[in-house]
Amino acid sequence: MTRHREVYYVAYEEDFGLSGLSGKLCFAKGSRPEPLSVLELAAETAHDQEDHQLGKDVRLLLESPVPDEVVRVVWPAVTGGSFDPGDHGIGAREWLRMLAEVSPVDVPEETKPQGSVLPEGELRSCVLAEIRSAEPAVRRIVPLPQVVSTLRRIVDEADADLGFRLFLRVLKAYAVPVDEDQYDRLLSIGDRLAYPLVAIFEGLVVRWRPLDGSRRDFGTRFGLPFLVAMFDGEWDVWRYEGSQTARELIGRLAHGDRGLAPGTQAAVLLQDVRRLADSALSDDAVTCLWRTAARHPSAKGTFDADGRGWLREIAEVCTARLADVAPAYLPAPPTLRSDLTEPVLREVRDIGPALDRSVADQRRSAAAGGIALVLEETVTSVDPDLGFRFLLRLLASYDVAVTAPQLARYQEIGARFGFHEEYVAEEVSQQVRPT
């Protein structure tokens, strides 16, 4: 019978369990914490921070058939040599029993899985493959000859999930670099286990490929339509509540590379801005596109984005970010997907009347000819990719209902542009009309 793993980790916002605890000990390099302080930290993590996985992880190791001499290697491996209970005359399983005493094992009902499962054998095979892929670098960098065999035995004989997190922690503790292809696979495993993204990328040394402003396959939203969404609403109200200037808000996106190569968001945003700024679209149309998508009031005294001057300000923030993290980056000319101009144009014209009505109702005014006309001009004179993403953003902003066939066509277009499979659904799935 195939064992399926239940996924518990949806409630965590950072690394958790034994790997999370050992990550905190890595910061203690040089001070070499005493066992008592580690136990106090474990108790605080388990109780005050409600990390219920810590107690479970400890017992998985404690009750496993993994030999003591193998378990002993775990601590210097995952803490970068900062802590080893053996240096204090404490045996491997004696130390685990001490940790178990301060770490509860009961999982509250509200944190239990909601039917999310993963075949254990499949997980084990994936984790062992990644350890095998990183083995040459680990053996070269980590000064512990048994670390690779230790990780394999934990995956095989204790728990594949725990072994995966301890493997990640070893990579981080000793700054073992991984290629971006392997990084993507590590992210995929973490995603299937519902890890918080930060549990994978934070502290991991990745050999990034050169930045590509045309990249479209990452799961998070991106580019100018995403920046529009960040400004969506009454700017003055948002500004006073959020205490941020317009430039600072642009900076949030330009620096928002969580889990991506540093500078990725800035490169993609800069490409969108330059496409729009260098296009034949009039200044009035550029301003209308921004104001309508961001639902900004145009009353005197409120923040307003005006034509290409506003685009230049966005470009300045992106350029400064790229100069800091990727000074050698040179934006390549964007590839125009003219093969998708007609499919996108058909969708704009199909839903354009409904979009114009919704915009007019909510803003009590409309652009001359309607925002749909501006979108058509964006698709034909700027770029169908950017026009399509603005279409999705406008549909979401103005709660325009779409049919299931329309959504299916949007998803097909998104796939042809290379968008992540969830991109389109995240924007408009809430607006699908029930059949």
PDB file of N, CA, C and O in Angstrom, residues 30-78:
ATOM      1  N   GLY A  30      30.465  31.731  16.077  1.00  0.00           N
ATOM      2  CA  GLY A  30      31.434  32.513  16.834  1.00  0.00           C
ATOM      3  C   GLY A  30      31.145  32.489  18.304  1.00  0.00           C
ATOM      4  O   GLY A  30      32.051  32.431  19.137  1.00  0.00           O
ATOM      5  N   SER A  31      29.838  32.506  18.678  1.00  0.00           N
ATOM      6  CA  SER A  31      29.487  32.507  20.101  1.00  0.00           C
ATOM      7  C   SER A  31      29.333  31.091  20.648  1.00  0.00           C
ATOM      8  O   SER A  31      29.376  30.886  21.850  1.00  0.00           O
ATOM      9  N   ARG A  32      29.114  30.085  19.762  1.00  0.00           N
ATOM     10  CA  ARG A  32      28.992  28.685  20.145  1.00  0.00           C
ATOM     11  C   ARG A  32      28.068  28.517  21.356  1.00  0.00           C
ATOM     12  O   ARG A  32      28.518  28.440  22.496  1.00  0.00           O
ATOM     13  N   PRO A  33      26.761  28.469  21.127  1.00  0.00           N
ATOM     14  CA  PRO A  33      25.788  28.427  22.214  1.00  0.00           C
ATOM     15  C   PRO A  33      25.930  27.180  23.084  1.00  0.00           C
ATOM     16  O   PRO A  33      26.353  26.116  22.625  1.00  0.00           O
ATOM     17  N   GLU A  34      25.582  27.331  24.343  1.00  0.00           N
ATOM     18  CA  GLU A  34      25.587  26.224  25.303  1.00  0.00           C
ATOM     19  C   GLU A  34      24.288  25.416  25.158  1.00  0.00           C
ATOM     20  O   GLU A  34      23.263  25.953  24.713  1.00  0.00           O
ATOM     21  N   PRO A  35      24.313  24.143  25.567  1.00  0.00           N
ATOM     22  CA  PRO A  35      23.098  23.312  25.460  1.00  0.00           C
ATOM     23  C   PRO A  35      21.883  23.928  26.148  1.00  0.00           C
ATOM     24  O   PRO A  35      20.764  23.841  25.622  1.00  0.00           O
ATOM     25  N   LEU A  36      22.071  24.541  27.301  1.00  0.00           N
ATOM     26  CA  LEU A  36      20.935  25.120  28.010  1.00  0.00           C
ATOM     27  C   LEU A  36      20.276  26.223  27.187  1.00  0.00           C
ATOM     28  O   LEU A  36      19.043  26.303  27.116  1.00  0.00           O
ATOM     29  N   SER A  37      21.079  27.068  26.544  1.00  0.00           N
ATOM     30  CA  SER A  37      20.498  28.150  25.745  1.00  0.00           C
ATOM     31  C   SER A  37      19.784  27.593  24.520  1.00  0.00           C
ATOM     32  O   SER A  37      18.770  28.143  24.070  1.00  0.00           O
ATOM     33  N   VAL A  38      20.289  26.477  23.962  1.00  0.00           N
ATOM     34  CA  VAL A  38      19.618  25.861  22.827  1.00  0.00           C
ATOM     35  C   VAL A  38      18.278  25.271  23.254  1.00  0.00           C
ATOM     36  O   VAL A  38      17.271  25.400  22.551  1.00  0.00           O
ATOM     37  N   LEU A  39      18.254  24.640  24.421  1.00  0.00           N
ATOM     38  CA  LEU A  39      16.988  24.095  24.940  1.00  0.00           C
ATOM     39  C   LEU A  39      15.982  25.206  25.204  1.00  0.00           C
ATOM     40  O   LEU A  39      14.778  25.060  24.936  1.00  0.00           O
ATOM     41  N   GLU A  40      16.451  26.325  25.724  1.00  0.00           N
ATOM     42  CA  GLU A  40      15.558  27.469  25.969  1.00  0.00           C
ATOM     43  C   GLU A  40      15.002  27.998  24.648  1.00  0.00           C
ATOM     44  O   GLU A  40      13.815  28.345  24.546  1.00  0.00           O
ATOM     45  N   LEU A  41      15.855  28.058  23.625  1.00  0.00           N
ATOM     46  CA  LEU A  41      15.404  28.510  22.308  1.00  0.00           C
ATOM     47  C   LEU A  41      14.391  27.529  21.720  1.00  0.00           C
ATOM     48  O   LEU A  41      13.384  27.936  21.135  1.00  0.00           O
ATOM     49  N   ALA A  42      14.633  26.234  21.904  1.00  0.00           N
ATOM     50  CA  ALA A  42      13.701  25.217  21.408  1.00  0.00           C
ATOM     51  C   ALA A  42      12.350  25.337  22.101  1.00  0.00           C
ATOM     52  O   ALA A  42      11.296  25.244  21.459  1.00  0.00           O
ATOM     53  N   ALA A  43      12.373  25.539  23.407  1.00  0.00           N
ATOM     54  CA  ALA A  43      11.123  25.684  24.155  1.00  0.00           C
ATOM     55  C   ALA A  43      10.350  26.915  23.695  1.00  0.00           C
ATOM     56  O   ALA A  43       9.128  26.876  23.508  1.00  0.00           O
ATOM     57  N   GLU A  44      11.072  28.009  23.492  1.00  0.00           N
ATOM     58  CA  GLU A  44      10.421  29.243  23.019  1.00  0.00           C
ATOM     59  C   GLU A  44       9.834  29.025  21.622  1.00  0.00           C
ATOM     60  O   GLU A  44       8.722  29.464  21.328  1.00  0.00           O
ATOM     61  N   THR A  45      10.583  28.339  20.754  1.00  0.00           N
ATOM     62  CA  THR A  45      10.118  28.078  19.395  1.00  0.00           C
ATOM     63  C   THR A  45       8.869  27.206  19.402  1.00  0.00           C
ATOM     64  O   THR A  45       7.892  27.474  18.683  1.00  0.00           O
ATOM     65  N   ALA A  46       8.884  26.161  20.215  1.00  0.00           N
ATOM     66  CA  ALA A  46       7.762  25.225  20.245  1.00  0.00           C
ATOM     67  C   ALA A  46       6.527  25.814  20.902  1.00  0.00           C
ATOM     68  O   ALA A  46       5.404  25.567  20.445  1.00  0.00           O
ATOM     69  N   HIS A  47       6.711  26.585  21.963  1.00  0.00           N
ATOM     70  CA  HIS A  47       5.568  27.088  22.733  1.00  0.00           C
ATOM     71  C   HIS A  47       5.159  28.489  22.283  1.00  0.00           C
ATOM     72  O   HIS A  47       4.051  28.680  21.764  1.00  0.00           O
ATOM     73  N   ASP A  48       6.048  29.461  22.454  1.00  0.00           N
ATOM     74  CA  ASP A  48       5.679  30.844  22.161  1.00  0.00           C
ATOM     75  C   ASP A  48       5.443  31.069  20.676  1.00  0.00           C
ATOM     76  O   ASP A  48       4.553  31.825  20.282  1.00  0.00           O
ATOM     77  N   GLN A  49       6.267  30.437  19.827  1.00  0.00           N
ATOM     78  CA  GLN A  49       6.113  30.613  18.382  1.00  0.00           C
ATOM     79  C   GLN A  49       5.226  29.535  17.754  1.00  0.00           C
ATOM     80  O   GLN A  49       5.049  29.511  16.549  1.00  0.00           O
ATOM     81  N   GLU A  50       4.719  28.620  18.577  1.00  0.00           N
ATOM     82  CA  GLU A  50       3.765  27.589  18.149  1.00  0.00           C
ATOM     83  C   GLU A  50       4.278  26.776  16.963  1.00  0.00           C
ATOM     84  O   GLU A  50       3.538  26.500  16.010  1.00  0.00           O
ATOM     85  N   ASP A  51       5.557  26.401  17.034  1.00  0.00           N
ATOM     86  CA  ASP A  51       6.125  25.538  16.007  1.00  0.00           C
ATOM     87  C   ASP A  51       5.923  24.091  16.443  1.00  0.00           C
ATOM     88  O   ASP A  51       6.770  23.484  17.091  1.00  0.00           O
ATOM     89  N   HIS A  52       4.785  23.517  16.087  1.00  0.00           N
ATOM     90  CA  HIS A  52       4.441  22.162  16.512  1.00  0.00           C
ATOM     91  C   HIS A  52       5.235  21.101  15.745  1.00  0.00           C
ATOM     92  O   HIS A  52       5.282  19.949  16.175  1.00  0.00           O
ATOM     93  N   GLN A  53       5.840  21.487  14.644  1.00  0.00           N
ATOM     94  CA  GLN A  53       6.613  20.526  13.872  1.00  0.00           C
ATOM     95  C   GLN A  53       7.935  20.185  14.564  1.00  0.00           C
ATOM     96  O   GLN A  53       8.490  19.103  14.336  1.00  0.00           O
ATOM     97  N   LEU A  54       8.443  21.067  15.400  1.00  0.00           N
ATOM     98  CA  LEU A  54       9.722  20.819  16.060  1.00  0.00           C
ATOM     99  C   LEU A  54       9.680  19.528  16.884  1.00  0.00           C
ATOM    100  O   LEU A  54      10.561  18.672  16.764  1.00  0.00           O
ATOM    101  N   GLY A  55       8.659  19.388  17.712  1.00  0.00           N
ATOM    102  CA  GLY A  55       8.547  18.184  18.524  1.00  0.00           C
ATOM    103  C   GLY A  55       8.392  16.941  17.673  1.00  0.00           C
ATOM    104  O   GLY A  55       8.947  15.877  17.987  1.00  0.00           O
ATOM    105  N   LYS A  56       7.660  17.064  16.565  1.00  0.00           N
ATOM    106  CA  LYS A  56       7.466  15.916  15.684  1.00  0.00           C
ATOM    107  C   LYS A  56       8.785  15.521  15.027  1.00  0.00           C
ATOM    108  O   LYS A  56       9.129  14.333  14.936  1.00  0.00           O
ATOM    109  N   ASP A  57       9.550  16.510  14.558  1.00  0.00           N
ATOM    110  CA  ASP A  57      10.838  16.232  13.921  1.00  0.00           C
ATOM    111  C   ASP A  57      11.793  15.522  14.881  1.00  0.00           C
ATOM    112  O   ASP A  57      12.475  14.556  14.515  1.00  0.00           O
ATOM    113  N   VAL A  58      11.860  16.034  16.111  1.00  0.00           N
ATOM    114  CA  VAL A  58      12.764  15.456  17.107  1.00  0.00           C
ATOM    115  C   VAL A  58      12.424  13.985  17.332  1.00  0.00           C
ATOM    116  O   VAL A  58      13.305  13.111  17.379  1.00  0.00           O
ATOM    117  N   ARG A  59      11.159  13.673  17.455  1.00  0.00           N
ATOM    118  CA  ARG A  59      10.739  12.293  17.719  1.00  0.00           C
ATOM    119  C   ARG A  59      10.941  11.392  16.501  1.00  0.00           C
ATOM    120  O   ARG A  59      11.193  10.200  16.651  1.00  0.00           O
ATOM    121  N   LEU A  60      10.829  11.974  15.304  1.00  0.00           N
ATOM    122  CA  LEU A  60      11.108  11.177  14.109  1.00  0.00           C
ATOM    123  C   LEU A  60      12.544  10.669  14.118  1.00  0.00           C
ATOM    124  O   LEU A  60      12.818   9.509  13.795  1.00  0.00           O
ATOM    125  N   LEU A  61      13.465  11.536  14.488  1.00  0.00           N
ATOM    126  CA  LEU A  61      14.865  11.120  14.580  1.00  0.00           C
ATOM    127  C   LEU A  61      15.096  10.192  15.756  1.00  0.00           C
ATOM    128  O   LEU A  61      15.796   9.173  15.652  1.00  0.00           O
ATOM    129  N   LEU A  62      14.502  10.554  16.894  1.00  0.00           N
ATOM    130  CA  LEU A  62      14.704   9.786  18.124  1.00  0.00           C
ATOM    131  C   LEU A  62      14.230   8.345  17.971  1.00  0.00           C
ATOM    132  O   LEU A  62      14.891   7.408  18.440  1.00  0.00           O
ATOM    133  N   GLU A  63      13.133   8.147  17.302  1.00  0.00           N
ATOM    134  CA  GLU A  63      12.525   6.822  17.183  1.00  0.00           C
ATOM    135  C   GLU A  63      12.929   6.076  15.913  1.00  0.00           C
ATOM    136  O   GLU A  63      12.485   4.955  15.677  1.00  0.00           O
ATOM    137  N   SER A  64      13.763   6.693  15.085  1.00  0.00           N
ATOM    138  CA  SER A  64      14.173   6.055  13.840  1.00  0.00           C
ATOM    139  C   SER A  64      15.285   5.035  14.081  1.00  0.00           C
ATOM    140  O   SER A  64      15.963   5.069  15.112  1.00  0.00           O
ATOM    141  N   PRO A  65      15.511   4.150  13.110  1.00  0.00           N
ATOM    142  CA  PRO A  65      16.622   3.196  13.239  1.00  0.00           C
ATOM    143  C   PRO A  65      17.972   3.786  12.857  1.00  0.00           C
ATOM    144  O   PRO A  65      18.976   3.060  12.835  1.00  0.00           O
ATOM    145  N   VAL A  66      18.025   5.069  12.545  1.00  0.00           N
ATOM    146  CA  VAL A  66      19.289   5.703  12.173  1.00  0.00           C
ATOM    147  C   VAL A  66      20.259   5.619  13.358  1.00  0.00           C
ATOM    148  O   VAL A  66      19.920   6.027  14.469  1.00  0.00           O
ATOM    149  N   PRO A  67      21.477   5.108  13.167  1.00  0.00           N
ATOM    150  CA  PRO A  67      22.417   4.927  14.278  1.00  0.00           C
ATOM    151  C   PRO A  67      22.836   6.246  14.922  1.00  0.00           C
ATOM    152  O   PRO A  67      22.824   7.301  14.281  1.00  0.00           O
ATOM    153  N   ASP A  68      23.237   6.165  16.184  1.00  0.00           N
ATOM    154  CA  ASP A  68      23.637   7.357  16.921  1.00  0.00           C
ATOM    155  C   ASP A  68      24.774   8.093  16.231  1.00  0.00           C
ATOM    156  O   ASP A  68      24.801   9.328  16.201  1.00  0.00           O
ATOM    157  N   GLU A  69      25.745   7.338  15.689  1.00  0.00           N
ATOM    158  CA  GLU A  69      26.884   8.010  15.073  1.00  0.00           C
ATOM    159  C   GLU A  69      26.481   8.798  13.836  1.00  0.00           C
ATOM    160  O   GLU A  69      27.154   9.768  13.457  1.00  0.00           O
ATOM    161  N   VAL A  70      25.366   8.398  13.209  1.00  0.00           N
ATOM    162  CA  VAL A  70      24.852   9.160  12.078  1.00  0.00           C
ATOM    163  C   VAL A  70      24.099  10.391  12.568  1.00  0.00           C
ATOM    164  O   VAL A  70      24.288  11.501  12.057  1.00  0.00           O
ATOM    165  N   VAL A  71      23.257  10.216  13.580  1.00  0.00           N
ATOM    166  CA  VAL A  71      22.488  11.340  14.127  1.00  0.00           C
ATOM    167  C   VAL A  71      23.427  12.425  14.652  1.00  0.00           C
ATOM    168  O   VAL A  71      23.149  13.625  14.536  1.00  0.00           O
ATOM    169  N   ARG A  72      24.565  11.995  15.206  1.00  0.00           N
ATOM    170  CA  ARG A  72      25.501  12.963  15.787  1.00  0.00           C
ATOM    171  C   ARG A  72      26.028  13.936  14.738  1.00  0.00           C
ATOM    172  O   ARG A  72      26.308  15.097  15.036  1.00  0.00           O
ATOM    173  N   VAL A  73      26.136  13.474  13.492  1.00  0.00           N
ATOM    174  CA  VAL A  73      26.652  14.338  12.425  1.00  0.00           C
ATOM    175  C   VAL A  73      25.674  15.464  12.083  1.00  0.00           C
ATOM    176  O   VAL A  73      26.066  16.513  11.568  1.00  0.00           O
ATOM    177  N   VAL A  74      24.389  15.243  12.383  1.00  0.00           N
ATOM    178  CA  VAL A  74      23.367  16.208  11.993  1.00  0.00           C
ATOM    179  C   VAL A  74      23.665  17.601  12.536  1.00  0.00           C
ATOM    180  O   VAL A  74      23.588  18.597  11.803  1.00  0.00           O
ATOM    181  N   TRP A  75      24.013  17.708  13.808  1.00  0.00           N
ATOM    182  CA  TRP A  75      24.085  19.024  14.444  1.00  0.00           C
ATOM    183  C   TRP A  75      25.181  19.917  13.896  1.00  0.00           C
ATOM    184  O   TRP A  75      24.909  21.066  13.518  1.00  0.00           O
ATOM    185  N   PRO A  76      26.442  19.462  13.799  1.00  0.00           N
ATOM    186  CA  PRO A  76      27.431  20.348  13.174  1.00  0.00           C
ATOM    187  C   PRO A  76      27.127  20.603  11.699  1.00  0.00           C
ATOM    188  O   PRO A  76      27.492  21.656  11.161  1.00  0.00           O
ATOM    189  N   ALA A  77      26.439  19.655  11.040  1.00  0.00           N
ATOM    190  CA  ALA A  77      26.131  19.830   9.617  1.00  0.00           C
ATOM    191  C   ALA A  77      25.111  20.927   9.391  1.00  0.00           C
ATOM    192  O   ALA A  77      25.259  21.764   8.492  1.00  0.00           O
ATOM    193  N   VAL A  78      24.052  20.947  10.188  1.00  0.00           N
ATOM    194  CA  VAL A  78      22.960  21.901   9.938  1.00  0.00           C
ATOM    195  C   VAL A  78      23.177  23.248  10.613  1.00  0.00           C
ATOM    196  O   VAL A  78      22.461  24.206  10.326  1.00  0.00           O
TER     197      VAL A  78
END
